[in-house]
Every structure is written in structure tokens, then in C-alpha cells.
CSV table of C-alpha atoms in Angstrom, one decimal:
chain,number,residue,atom,x,y,z
P,9,MET,CA,8.6,-3.3,23.9
P,10,PRO,CA,7.6,-1.1,25.9
P,11,LEU,CA,3.7,0.1,25.7
P,12,ALA,CA,4.6,3.8,25.3
P,13,LEU,CA,6.3,2.6,21.5
P,14,LEU,CA,2.4,2.1,20.9
P,15,ALA,CA,1.9,5.7,21.5
P,16,LEU,CA,4.6,7.1,19.2
P,17,ALA,CA,3.2,5.1,16.8
P,18,ILE,CA,-0.2,5.7,16.3
P,19,GLY,CA,1.5,9.5,16.0
P,20,ALA,CA,3.1,8.5,13.4
P,21,PHE,CA,0.5,6.6,11.8
P,22,GLY,CA,-1.9,9.7,12.2
P,23,ILE,CA,0.9,11.7,10.7
P,24,GLY,CA,1.9,9.7,7.8
P,25,THR,CA,-1.7,9.8,7.0
P,26,THR,CA,-2.4,13.4,6.5
P,27,GLU,CA,0.9,13.6,4.8
P,28,PHE,CA,0.3,11.4,1.4
P,29,VAL,CA,-3.5,11.5,1.9
P,30,MET,CA,-3.5,14.9,0.0
P,31,MET,CA,-1.8,13.2,-2.8
P,32,GLY,CA,-5.0,10.8,-3.8
P,33,LEU,CA,-7.3,13.9,-2.9
P,34,LEU,CA,-5.9,16.5,-5.2
P,35,PRO,CA,-9.1,16.2,-7.8
P,36,ASN,CA,-11.4,16.4,-5.3
P,37,VAL,CA,-10.5,19.3,-3.4
P,38,ALA,CA,-10.1,21.3,-6.6
P,39,ASP,CA,-13.1,20.3,-7.8
P,40,ASP,CA,-15.0,21.3,-4.3
P,41,LEU,CA,-13.0,24.6,-4.4
P,42,GLY,CA,-13.2,25.7,-8.0
P,43,ILE,CA,-9.2,25.8,-8.8
P,44,PRO,CA,-7.0,23.9,-10.9
P,45,VAL,CA,-5.3,20.7,-10.2
P,46,PRO,CA,-1.9,22.2,-10.1
P,47,THR,CA,-3.2,24.8,-8.1
P,48,ALA,CA,-4.3,22.2,-5.4
P,49,GLY,CA,-0.9,20.9,-5.5
P,50,HIS,CA,0.4,23.4,-3.3
P,51,LEU,CA,-1.1,21.6,-0.2
P,52,VAL,CA,1.5,19.4,-0.6
P,53,SER,CA,4.3,21.3,-0.7
P,54,ALA,CA,2.4,23.8,2.0
P,55,TYR,CA,2.7,20.8,4.1
P,56,ALA,CA,6.3,20.1,3.5
P,57,ILE,CA,6.7,23.5,3.8
P,58,GLY,CA,5.2,23.3,7.7
P,59,VAL,CA,7.9,20.4,7.9
P,60,VAL,CA,10.9,22.3,7.3
P,61,ILE,CA,10.2,25.3,9.4
P,62,GLY,CA,8.5,23.3,12.6
P,63,ALA,CA,11.1,21.1,12.7
P,64,PRO,CA,14.0,23.5,14.1
P,65,LEU,CA,11.7,25.8,15.3
P,66,LEU,CA,9.1,24.0,18.0
P,67,THR,CA,12.2,21.4,18.8
P,68,ALA,CA,14.5,24.6,20.0
P,69,LEU,CA,11.2,26.1,21.6
P,70,GLY,CA,10.1,23.4,23.8
P,71,ALA,CA,14.0,22.2,24.8
P,72,ARG,CA,13.3,22.7,28.3
P,73,VAL,CA,9.8,21.3,28.0
P,74,PRO,CA,9.4,17.7,29.9
P,75,ARG,CA,9.4,15.1,27.2
P,76,LYS,CA,5.7,13.8,27.4
P,77,ARG,CA,4.2,17.0,27.4
P,78,MET,CA,5.8,18.3,24.6
P,79,LEU,CA,4.9,15.4,22.9
P,80,VAL,CA,1.2,15.7,23.8
P,81,LEU,CA,1.7,19.9,23.0
P,82,LEU,CA,2.8,18.3,19.2
P,83,MET,CA,0.1,16.1,18.6
P,84,ALA,CA,-2.6,19.1,19.8
P,85,VAL,CA,-1.2,21.3,17.0
P,86,PHE,CA,-0.8,18.5,14.4
P,87,THR,CA,-4.9,17.9,15.3
P,88,ALA,CA,-5.2,21.7,15.3
P,89,GLY,CA,-4.0,22.0,11.6
P,90,ASN,CA,-5.7,18.8,10.4
P,91,LEU,CA,-9.0,20.4,12.1
P,92,ALA,CA,-8.9,23.7,10.6
P,93,SER,CA,-8.1,21.6,7.1
P,94,ALA,CA,-11.6,20.5,7.5
P,95,LEU,CA,-13.2,23.3,8.2
P,96,ALA,CA,-11.2,25.7,6.1
P,97,PRO,CA,-14.1,27.5,3.8
P,98,ASP,CA,-11.5,28.2,0.8
P,99,TYR,CA,-7.9,27.4,-0.5
P,100,GLU,CA,-5.8,29.9,0.9
P,101,LEU,CA,-7.2,29.0,4.8
P,102,LEU,CA,-7.0,25.2,3.6
P,103,LEU,CA,-3.2,26.5,2.6
P,104,VAL,CA,-2.7,27.7,6.0
P,105,GLY,CA,-4.5,24.6,7.8
P,106,ARG,CA,-1.9,22.2,5.9
P,107,VAL,CA,1.3,24.6,7.1
P,108,LEU,CA,-0.1,24.0,10.8
P,109,ALA,CA,-0.4,20.4,10.5
P,110,GLY,CA,2.7,20.2,9.1
P,111,LEU,CA,4.4,21.7,11.6
P,112,PRO,CA,5.1,19.1,14.4
P,113,HIS,CA,6.1,17.0,11.8
P,114,GLY,CA,9.8,17.2,12.7
P,115,ALA,CA,9.6,18.0,16.1
P,116,PHE,CA,7.4,14.8,16.9
P,117,PHE,CA,9.6,12.6,14.9
P,118,GLY,CA,12.5,13.9,16.7
P,119,VAL,CA,11.4,14.3,20.3
P,120,GLY,CA,9.7,10.8,19.8
P,121,ALA,CA,13.1,8.6,18.5
P,122,VAL,CA,14.9,10.3,21.6
P,123,VAL,CA,12.4,9.1,23.9
P,124,ALA,CA,11.9,5.9,21.9
P,125,ALA,CA,15.3,5.5,23.0
P,126,ARG,CA,15.5,6.4,26.2
P,127,LEU,CA,12.7,3.8,26.9
P,128,VAL,CA,15.2,0.6,26.1
P,129,THR,CA,18.3,-0.7,27.0
P,130,GLU,CA,21.5,0.4,24.9
P,131,ASP,CA,21.5,-2.2,22.8
P,132,ARG,CA,17.8,-1.9,21.7
P,133,ARG,CA,17.6,1.6,20.7
P,134,ALA,CA,17.6,1.3,17.3
P,135,ARG,CA,14.4,-1.2,17.3
P,136,ALA,CA,13.0,1.0,19.6
P,137,VAL,CA,13.0,3.8,16.9
P,138,ALA,CA,12.1,1.5,14.2
P,139,ALA,CA,9.3,0.1,16.3
P,140,MET,CA,8.1,4.6,16.4
P,141,PHE,CA,8.5,4.6,12.5
P,142,LEU,CA,6.3,1.3,12.0
P,143,GLY,CA,3.3,3.8,12.4
P,144,LEU,CA,4.5,5.6,9.5
P,145,THR,CA,4.8,2.7,7.5
P,146,VAL,CA,1.6,1.2,8.4
P,147,ALA,CA,-0.2,4.2,7.7
P,148,ASN,CA,0.8,4.1,3.5
P,149,ILE,CA,-0.8,0.6,3.8
P,150,VAL,CA,-3.9,1.4,5.9
P,151,GLY,CA,-4.4,5.1,6.6
P,152,VAL,CA,-3.5,6.5,2.9
P,153,PRO,CA,-5.9,3.9,0.8
P,154,ALA,CA,-8.7,4.1,3.6
P,155,ALA,CA,-8.8,7.6,4.1
P,156,THR,CA,-8.7,8.1,0.3
P,157,LEU,CA,-11.8,6.0,-0.3
P,158,LEU,CA,-13.2,7.9,2.4
P,159,GLY,CA,-12.5,11.4,1.2
P,160,GLN,CA,-14.0,10.4,-2.2
P,161,ASN,CA,-16.8,8.9,-1.2
P,162,LEU,CA,-18.4,11.2,1.6
P,163,GLY,CA,-16.2,14.2,0.9
P,164,TRP,CA,-12.6,15.4,1.2
P,165,ARG,CA,-13.2,17.1,4.7
P,166,THR,CA,-14.1,13.7,6.1
P,167,THR,CA,-11.1,12.6,5.7
P,168,PHE,CA,-9.4,15.7,7.9
P,169,LEU,CA,-11.2,15.7,10.6
P,170,LEU,CA,-10.6,11.6,10.5
P,171,VAL,CA,-7.1,12.5,11.0
P,172,ALA,CA,-7.6,15.0,13.8
P,173,SER,CA,-9.5,12.7,15.7
P,174,ILE,CA,-6.5,10.4,15.2
P,175,GLY,CA,-4.4,13.3,16.6
P,176,VAL,CA,-6.8,12.7,19.6
P,177,LEU,CA,-6.3,9.2,19.9
P,178,ALA,CA,-2.7,9.7,19.7
P,179,MET,CA,-3.1,12.5,22.7
P,180,GLY,CA,-4.6,10.1,25.0
P,181,SER,CA,-2.1,7.2,24.4
P,182,LEU,CA,0.9,9.3,24.8
P,183,ALA,CA,-0.7,10.9,28.4
P,184,LEU,CA,-1.6,7.4,29.2
P,185,LEU,CA,1.3,5.3,28.3
P,186,VAL,CA,4.5,7.5,28.2
P,187,PRO,CA,6.2,7.8,31.3
P,188,ARG,CA,7.1,11.1,32.7
P,189,MET,CA,10.2,12.0,31.0
P,190,PRO,CA,12.5,15.1,31.8
P,191,ALA,CA,14.2,17.2,28.7
P,192,GLU,CA,17.7,16.5,28.3
P,193,PRO,CA,19.9,17.7,31.0
P,194,GLY,CA,21.3,21.0,30.4
P,195,GLY,CA,19.2,21.6,27.4
P,196,GLY,CA,18.6,24.7,25.6
P,197,LEU,CA,18.6,26.5,22.4
P,198,VAL,CA,22.1,27.7,22.6
P,199,ARG,CA,23.2,23.9,23.6
P,200,GLU,CA,20.7,22.3,21.2
P,201,VAL,CA,21.7,24.8,18.0
P,202,ARG,CA,26.4,24.0,18.8
P,203,ALA,CA,25.3,20.2,18.7
P,204,LEU,CA,23.6,20.7,15.5
P,205,GLY,CA,26.6,22.5,13.9
P,206,ASP,CA,28.7,19.1,14.6
P,207,ARG,CA,30.3,18.2,11.2
P,208,GLN,CA,29.6,14.6,11.6
P,209,VAL,CA,25.5,15.5,12.3
P,210,LEU,CA,25.4,17.8,9.3
P,211,LEU,CA,26.9,15.2,7.2
P,212,GLY,CA,24.6,13.1,8.2
P,213,LEU,CA,21.5,15.2,7.2
P,214,LEU,CA,23.2,15.9,4.0
P,215,THR,CA,23.5,12.3,3.4
P,216,ALA,CA,19.5,12.4,4.3
P,217,ILE,CA,19.0,14.7,1.4
P,218,PHE,CA,20.7,13.2,-1.2
P,219,GLY,CA,20.0,9.4,-0.1
P,220,PHE,CA,16.7,9.8,0.3
P,221,ALA,CA,16.4,12.3,-2.5
P,222,GLY,CA,16.6,9.0,-4.9
P,223,ILE,CA,13.6,7.3,-3.7
P,224,PHE,CA,11.6,9.9,-3.9
P,225,ALA,CA,12.6,11.3,-7.8
P,226,VAL,CA,10.7,7.9,-8.0
P,227,TYR,CA,8.0,7.8,-6.1
P,228,SER,CA,7.1,11.2,-7.0
P,229,TYR,CA,6.2,9.8,-10.2
P,230,LEU,CA,5.4,6.2,-9.5
P,231,ALA,CA,1.4,6.3,-10.5
P,232,SER,CA,3.1,7.6,-13.7
P,233,MET,CA,5.2,5.2,-14.5
P,234,MET,CA,3.2,2.4,-13.9
P,235,THR,CA,0.3,3.7,-15.9
P,236,GLU,CA,2.4,4.9,-18.9
P,237,VAL,CA,5.1,2.4,-18.8
P,238,THR,CA,4.0,-0.6,-17.2
P,239,GLY,CA,0.6,-0.2,-18.5
P,240,LEU,CA,-1.7,-0.8,-15.1
P,241,ALA,CA,-4.9,1.2,-15.0
P,242,GLU,CA,-5.2,4.1,-13.1
P,243,SER,CA,-7.2,1.9,-10.4
P,244,SER,CA,-4.1,-0.2,-9.4
P,245,VAL,CA,-2.2,2.8,-8.6
P,246,THR,CA,-3.9,2.2,-5.0
P,247,LEU,CA,-2.9,-1.0,-5.2
P,248,VAL,CA,0.2,0.1,-6.0
P,249,LEU,CA,1.2,2.8,-3.6
P,250,ALA,CA,0.2,-0.3,-0.7
P,251,LEU,CA,2.7,-2.5,-2.5
P,252,PHE,CA,5.3,0.2,-1.7
P,253,GLY,CA,3.7,0.8,1.9
P,254,ILE,CA,4.3,-2.9,2.6
P,255,GLY,CA,8.2,-2.8,1.3
P,256,MET,CA,8.2,0.3,4.2
P,257,THR,CA,7.1,-2.1,6.6
P,258,LEU,CA,9.7,-4.7,6.0
P,259,GLY,CA,12.7,-2.2,6.0
P,260,ALA,CA,11.8,-0.3,9.2
P,261,LEU,CA,11.4,-4.1,10.6
P,262,LEU,CA,14.9,-5.1,8.8
P,263,ALA,CA,16.4,-2.2,10.2
P,264,GLY,CA,16.2,-1.7,13.9
P,265,PRO,CA,18.0,-5.3,14.8
P,266,LEU,CA,20.9,-4.3,11.7
P,267,THR,CA,21.2,-0.9,13.0
P,268,ASP,CA,21.8,-2.3,16.5
P,269,ARG,CA,24.2,-4.6,15.6
P,270,ALA,CA,26.3,-2.2,13.1
P,271,LEU,CA,24.9,1.5,12.3
P,272,ARG,CA,27.3,2.7,9.7
P,273,PRO,CA,28.0,-0.9,7.8
P,274,THR,CA,23.8,-0.6,7.5
P,275,LEU,CA,23.7,2.7,6.5
P,276,TYR,CA,26.4,1.7,4.0
P,277,GLY,CA,24.4,-1.3,2.6
P,278,SER,CA,21.0,0.5,2.4
P,279,LEU,CA,22.4,3.1,0.2
P,280,ALA,CA,24.0,0.9,-2.2
P,281,ALA,CA,21.1,-1.3,-2.3
P,282,LEU,CA,18.9,1.6,-3.1
P,283,ALA,CA,21.7,2.8,-6.0
P,284,VAL,CA,21.0,-0.9,-7.3
P,285,ALA,CA,17.5,-1.1,-7.0
P,286,LEU,CA,16.9,2.0,-8.2
P,287,GLY,CA,18.8,1.4,-11.7
P,288,VAL,CA,17.6,-2.0,-12.1
P,289,PHE,CA,13.5,-0.8,-11.4
P,290,GLY,CA,14.3,1.4,-13.9
P,291,SER,CA,15.5,-1.0,-16.4
P,292,VAL,CA,12.4,-3.9,-15.7
P,293,VAL,CA,9.5,-0.9,-15.2
P,294,HIS,CA,7.8,-2.2,-18.5
P,295,VAL,CA,7.8,-5.9,-16.9
P,296,ARG,CA,5.0,-5.6,-15.1
P,297,TRP,CA,5.8,-8.6,-12.9
P,298,ALA,CA,9.1,-7.7,-12.0
P,299,ALA,CA,7.6,-3.7,-11.9
P,300,LEU,CA,5.2,-4.7,-8.9
P,301,VAL,CA,8.2,-6.7,-7.2
P,302,MET,CA,10.6,-3.9,-7.5
P,303,VAL,CA,8.0,-1.9,-6.1
P,304,VAL,CA,7.9,-4.0,-2.8
P,305,VAL,CA,11.8,-3.6,-3.0
P,306,LEU,CA,12.3,0.1,-3.2
P,307,GLY,CA,10.4,0.5,-0.4
P,308,ALA,CA,12.3,-2.2,1.6
P,309,VAL,CA,15.6,-0.7,0.6
P,310,GLY,CA,14.7,3.2,0.8
P,311,PHE,CA,13.0,3.0,4.5
P,312,LEU,CA,15.5,0.7,5.4
P,313,THR,CA,17.7,4.1,5.3
P,314,THR,CA,15.7,6.3,7.8
P,315,THR,CA,16.8,4.1,11.0
P,316,PRO,CA,20.2,4.0,11.0
P,317,LEU,CA,20.5,8.0,9.7
P,318,GLN,CA,18.2,8.7,12.7
P,319,MET,CA,20.4,7.1,15.2
P,320,LEU,CA,23.6,8.6,13.4
P,321,VAL,CA,22.8,12.2,14.1
P,322,MET,CA,21.2,11.2,17.6
P,323,ASN,CA,24.9,9.7,18.5
P,324,LYS,CA,26.6,12.4,17.1
P,325,ALA,CA,24.6,15.2,18.6
P,326,HIS,CA,24.4,12.8,22.1
P,327,ARG,CA,25.1,15.8,24.7
P,328,ALA,CA,21.6,17.7,23.0
P,329,PRO,CA,20.2,14.9,20.1
P,330,THR,CA,16.6,16.1,19.9
P,331,LEU,CA,17.5,19.3,17.5
P,332,ALA,CA,19.1,17.0,15.5
P,333,SER,CA,16.8,14.4,15.1
P,334,ALA,CA,14.1,16.8,14.2
P,335,SER,CA,16.3,18.6,11.6
P,336,ASN,CA,16.8,14.7,10.2
P,337,HIS,CA,13.4,14.9,9.2
P,338,SER,CA,13.6,18.5,7.9
P,339,ALA,CA,16.2,16.9,6.1
P,340,PHE,CA,13.9,14.1,4.5
P,341,ASN,CA,11.2,16.7,2.9
P,342,LEU,CA,13.9,18.8,1.3
P,343,ALA,CA,15.1,15.4,-0.3
P,344,ASN,CA,11.1,15.0,-1.3
P,345,ALA,CA,11.2,18.2,-2.8
P,346,GLY,CA,14.4,18.1,-4.3
P,347,GLY,CA,13.9,14.7,-5.5
P,348,ALA,CA,10.7,15.4,-7.2
P,349,TRP,CA,12.1,18.5,-8.9
P,350,LEU,CA,14.9,16.6,-10.4
P,351,GLY,CA,13.1,13.4,-11.7
P,352,GLY,CA,10.5,16.1,-13.2
P,353,LEU,CA,13.2,17.8,-14.8
P,354,ALA,CA,14.3,14.2,-16.2
P,355,VAL,CA,11.1,13.8,-17.7
P,356,THR,CA,10.5,17.5,-18.9
P,357,ALA,CA,13.8,17.4,-20.5
P,358,GLY,CA,12.4,14.1,-22.7
P,359,TRP,CA,13.8,11.2,-21.5
P,360,GLY,CA,11.2,9.2,-20.9
P,361,TRP,CA,9.0,8.3,-17.7
P,362,THR,CA,12.1,5.8,-16.8
P,363,SER,CA,14.6,8.5,-15.9
P,364,PRO,CA,13.6,9.6,-12.8
P,365,ALA,CA,14.6,5.8,-11.7
P,366,PHE,CA,18.1,6.9,-12.8
P,367,VAL,CA,18.0,10.1,-11.7
P,368,GLY,CA,17.2,8.5,-8.2
P,369,ALA,CA,19.8,5.5,-8.6
P,370,ALA,CA,22.7,8.8,-9.1
P,371,LEU,CA,21.3,10.4,-6.0
P,372,ALA,CA,21.5,7.4,-3.6
P,373,VAL,CA,24.9,7.3,-5.2
P,374,ALA,CA,26.1,10.7,-4.2
P,375,GLY,CA,24.5,10.1,-0.9
P,376,LEU,CA,26.2,6.8,-0.1
P,377,GLY,CA,29.7,8.7,-1.3
P,378,ILE,CA,28.9,11.2,1.3
P,379,ALA,CA,28.2,8.5,4.2
P,380,LEU,CA,31.2,6.9,3.3
P,381,LEU,CA,33.2,10.4,3.5
P,382,ALA,CA,31.4,11.0,6.5
P,383,GLY,CA,33.0,7.3,7.9
P,384,ALA,CA,36.6,7.4,7.0
P,385,MET,CA,36.6,11.1,8.3
P,386,ASP,CA,35.3,10.0,11.7
P,387,ARG,CA,37.7,7.0,11.7
P,388,GLY,CA,40.5,9.6,11.3
P,389,ARG,CA,39.3,11.4,14.3
P,390,GLY,CA,38.8,8.6,16.6
P,391,ALA,CA,42.7,7.1,15.7
P,392,VAL,CA,43.8,10.5,17.2
P,393,ALA,CA,41.9,10.0,20.0
P,394,ASP,CA,43.0,7.0,20.1
P,395,VAL,CA,46.7,7.6,20.8
P,396,ALA,CA,45.7,10.4,23.3
P,397,GLU,CA,43.8,7.1,25.0
P,398,ALA,CA,46.6,5.0,24.8
P,399,GLY,CA,48.8,7.5,26.8
P,400,ALA,CA,46.4,7.5,29.8
P,401,VAL,CA,46.0,3.8,29.8
P,402,ALA,CA,49.4,3.2,30.5
P,403,ASP,CA,49.3,5.1,33.8
P,404,ALA,CA,46.1,4.2,35.2
P,405,GLY,CA,44.0,1.2,35.7
P,406,GLY,CA,40.2,0.3,35.4
P,407,SER,CA,38.1,-1.1,32.5
P,408,ARG,CA,37.1,0.2,29.3
P,409,VAL,CA,35.2,-1.6,26.4
P,410,VAL,CA,36.9,-1.8,23.0
P,411,ALA,CA,35.5,-1.9,19.6
P,412,ARG,CA,37.5,-4.4,17.5
P,413,GLY,CA,36.3,-5.8,13.8
P,414,GLY,CA,32.9,-4.6,14.7
P,415,GLU,CA,33.1,-6.4,18.2
P,416,ARG,CA,33.0,-4.8,21.7
P,417,THR,CA,35.7,-6.7,24.0
P,418,ASP,CA,37.0,-5.7,27.8
P,419,ALA,CA,40.0,-4.0,28.4
P,420,ARG,CA,41.5,-1.3,31.1
P,421,LEU,CA,40.7,2.2,30.6
P,422,PRO,CA,40.9,4.8,33.9
P,423,ALA,CA,37.4,5.4,35.8
P,424,ARG,CA,36.7,8.9,36.0
P,425,GLY,CA,34.6,10.7,38.8
P,426,GLY,CA,32.8,7.1,39.0
P,427,GLU,CA,32.1,7.2,35.1
P,428,ARG,CA,34.2,4.7,32.7
P,429,VAL,CA,35.2,6.1,29.5
P,430,GLY,CA,34.8,4.0,26.2
P,431,ARG,CA,34.7,4.6,22.5
P,432,GLN,CA,31.6,3.9,20.4
P,433,GLY,CA,32.1,1.8,17.5
P,434,ARG,CA,35.5,2.0,15.9
P,435,GLY,CA,36.5,5.5,15.0
P,436,SER,CA,34.0,7.0,17.0
P,437,GLY,CA,36.2,8.8,19.6
P,438,SER,CA,35.9,8.2,23.5
P,439,ARG,CA,33.6,9.5,25.6
P,440,VAL,CA,31.8,9.1,28.5
P,441,LEU,CA,29.4,6.2,28.8
P,442,GLY,CA,27.7,6.2,31.9
P,443,PRO,CA,28.5,5.1,35.6
P,444,VAL,CA,30.6,1.7,36.0
P,445,SER,CA,27.7,0.0,37.6
P,446,GLY,CA,25.8,-1.3,34.6
P,447,ALA,CA,25.2,1.0,32.4
P,448,GLY,CA,24.2,0.2,28.7
P,449,ARG,CA,26.4,-0.1,25.7
P,450,PRO,CA,25.7,2.4,22.9
P,451,PRO,CA,25.3,1.0,19.5
P,452,LEU,CA,28.2,0.5,17.2
P,453,ASP,CA,29.2,2.7,13.7
């Protein structure tokens, strides 16, 4: 894998650390600023609002900016936001700092995913994207616990100074390791928005909102579930979160190769496994060893969904993938807020601390249903395209690549202006794949 992926992973590590560390520092921040803990909790929401707003906005504004420069600028905004948080004299300005820190989150992952995919051959694109996401998962194992411990002992402002320094390190790494890369050909706001309006892209984003909401319905209340139902001490919560992070890392390692091999089956399988795992977790959470094992499983199957969802929207918006890729992270944050809200409603209704797991399972099933519907619609669209393509094949020679049962085989297809035309997976429709001489093959759906 190229070293540039390490630079992307460092940026992801910093983003993951600042996103989740506030949850562990809320009592410290509340005590220092003289505000109630629930009020301090709005600082978590402020970051999420920054992500939802910033992902489409910054991506659209930077559509014509070269990719390397865009990544460095995004990390500069991230660094400024964390520095502002560290120096904020009051609660209101800390809120502003958190929104500012969240603004580049989705755009960084959106642009970074496109850059990662362009650094490698077509058959390794998902693995490259998953490698970038490893920085996010490692943040949950190392970054968040270490930053939380630092903030509890040296003050919460020290934590954000540390994260700002990670941002500076990421900027230097990106400038040094990422090759010069132009913006997407013909890029621009209108083109990006048009690509975002594709039906398959919208269904992919909807799948992310429902499917990922399932895991956040539980993650948001994991500490309370483990202390109130499992019977663990509060001091063990950090260990539980680290176990979840280990599961996320395992999921990221599996997601890349599986997605490169078969995108849609990986997505279907991960969502189905998530629904089952959430149901099992809700049933065994009162058994300590089983609950701890299932925490790892939940982290793995939950994060296994991210790479195929990311690749799906990038593939379906292939002419202008950056805004769709970034908007996927807005969808993840909407899932975060929606899953936490629905899980909280179940607890408030008196259904008990295990109820968020079953709410999450229902949300994962809904996400799977949307994904299956999108796949069926895509196959139907591809079948129509195949009929039209068959007539063209009968009248001309050339080579093509056809997917059969998840495998690609060579056949005859007309060349157009020195380019070969093919079908991406089963039912994806035909599209230009690239020059005849040695262009890589896109991953199968």
C-alpha cells in the first residue's frame, strides 16, 4: 500500500479522537465552565452539526481545488477548530470551536476516500479506503482512552491542544506523502450536485442512515447498559470502549478485501450480521463474558458496513464522486443522532436498558431492506441496458468484460473512440471503463 495512505490514516486518527473524546470529558468540562452535564452534552451535538453542514458545503466549495491541497486545507480547519476549543474562555465559544472542528470531518473522509481509491489499482480500491478508515478505528482503541486520561489529569484543554498537534502532524504528512492530484475532470458544484441526485446514490445514503443508526442506538448507551445490566464497574467502561474499538479495527481489516471481491453481497451480509448481533447482544447482555464478546462482534460487524457503503456511493456517482462520498459521512452522523434518539425513546418509555439493542436490530433490518431494494432496482436497470447492448454487440467487434455469477469473463464488445465499454458487476448497467490498454477493472457490485 502507498505511504500516502498513512498520511490519510493520521488525519483520520485525529478526527476520530476529537469526535469521541468529548463523551469522556463532559464532567470535566461541565465542572470547569460551571454548567450542568446535560448542557455540556450539547458539545457532542455541536460537532455532529458541523459534520452534517460541512460535508456537502466544503466539498462543493472545493470541487475544483487539487485534491492534495484540499486535504491540507481541511486539516488546517480541523486544527484551527481544536485550537479554538482549547483556548475557548466560555461555553458559547467552545460550542463554536466544536462546530468548526466538525466542519471538515465529512469532506476530509469524502476527498480522502477518492484520493485513496486513485492511489491503487482498481482491484484494491476498497482496501485502500479501508486502510484510511483504520486511523479512525485505532483512535477508538488508543487515541480516545489516552486523550481522555490526559484530559482528566491535566485538564480538558490539554486534550484539544494534543488533538490540534495531531492535526499539524497530519498536515505535514499529507503535504509530504500524498502525490499531486488534480480535481475530478469537469468537477464543479453543478456536476457534483447532479451526481448526488442519482437514485442509487440517494438509496445508498438512506441505507447508511438506517443501517448505521442501528449500531449507534446501542453505542450511545453502551456504558449504561454495561453498568446497569451487565454489572460492570464504571471504571471498566474505558475497557469496554476499547474492546468496541478492537472490533471496529477487525471490521475495517475484513471490509476492504471483501468489498473488493463483491460489493453488494458484503453490504447485505454485514447489515444482516449487524441485525443478528444486536438482537443477540440484547439477549445476553446480562451475562458478563457473553456481553464482552458481543461488544467486539458489534464493533466488527458495525464497521464492516462502512467501506461497502462508501464504495457504493462512489461507484454510482463515478463521474463526480467526491460530494457523494462526503455526504455519506453526513449520513453517518444523522445515523448517530437518530439512533441515539430512538434508543433513548425506548429507555424513556420504560422498556429497559436492553431495549436500544432491539431498536438497533430493527433499524439494521430497515437498512438491509433498503439495500436489497436498491440492488433489485439496479439489476432491473442493468437488464434494460443489456438488451440495448446486445444489439450493438451483434453489429461490431472488440472486447468486453462481462460479470457472470460474481466473476468477470472476456467477451466481445465494440470499442468507442479508443475506449472499451463494459459492465460493472451484475446489473450495474454499461459504462466506459477506460482505455483499451491496461485500464483496471472496477469492483463488482
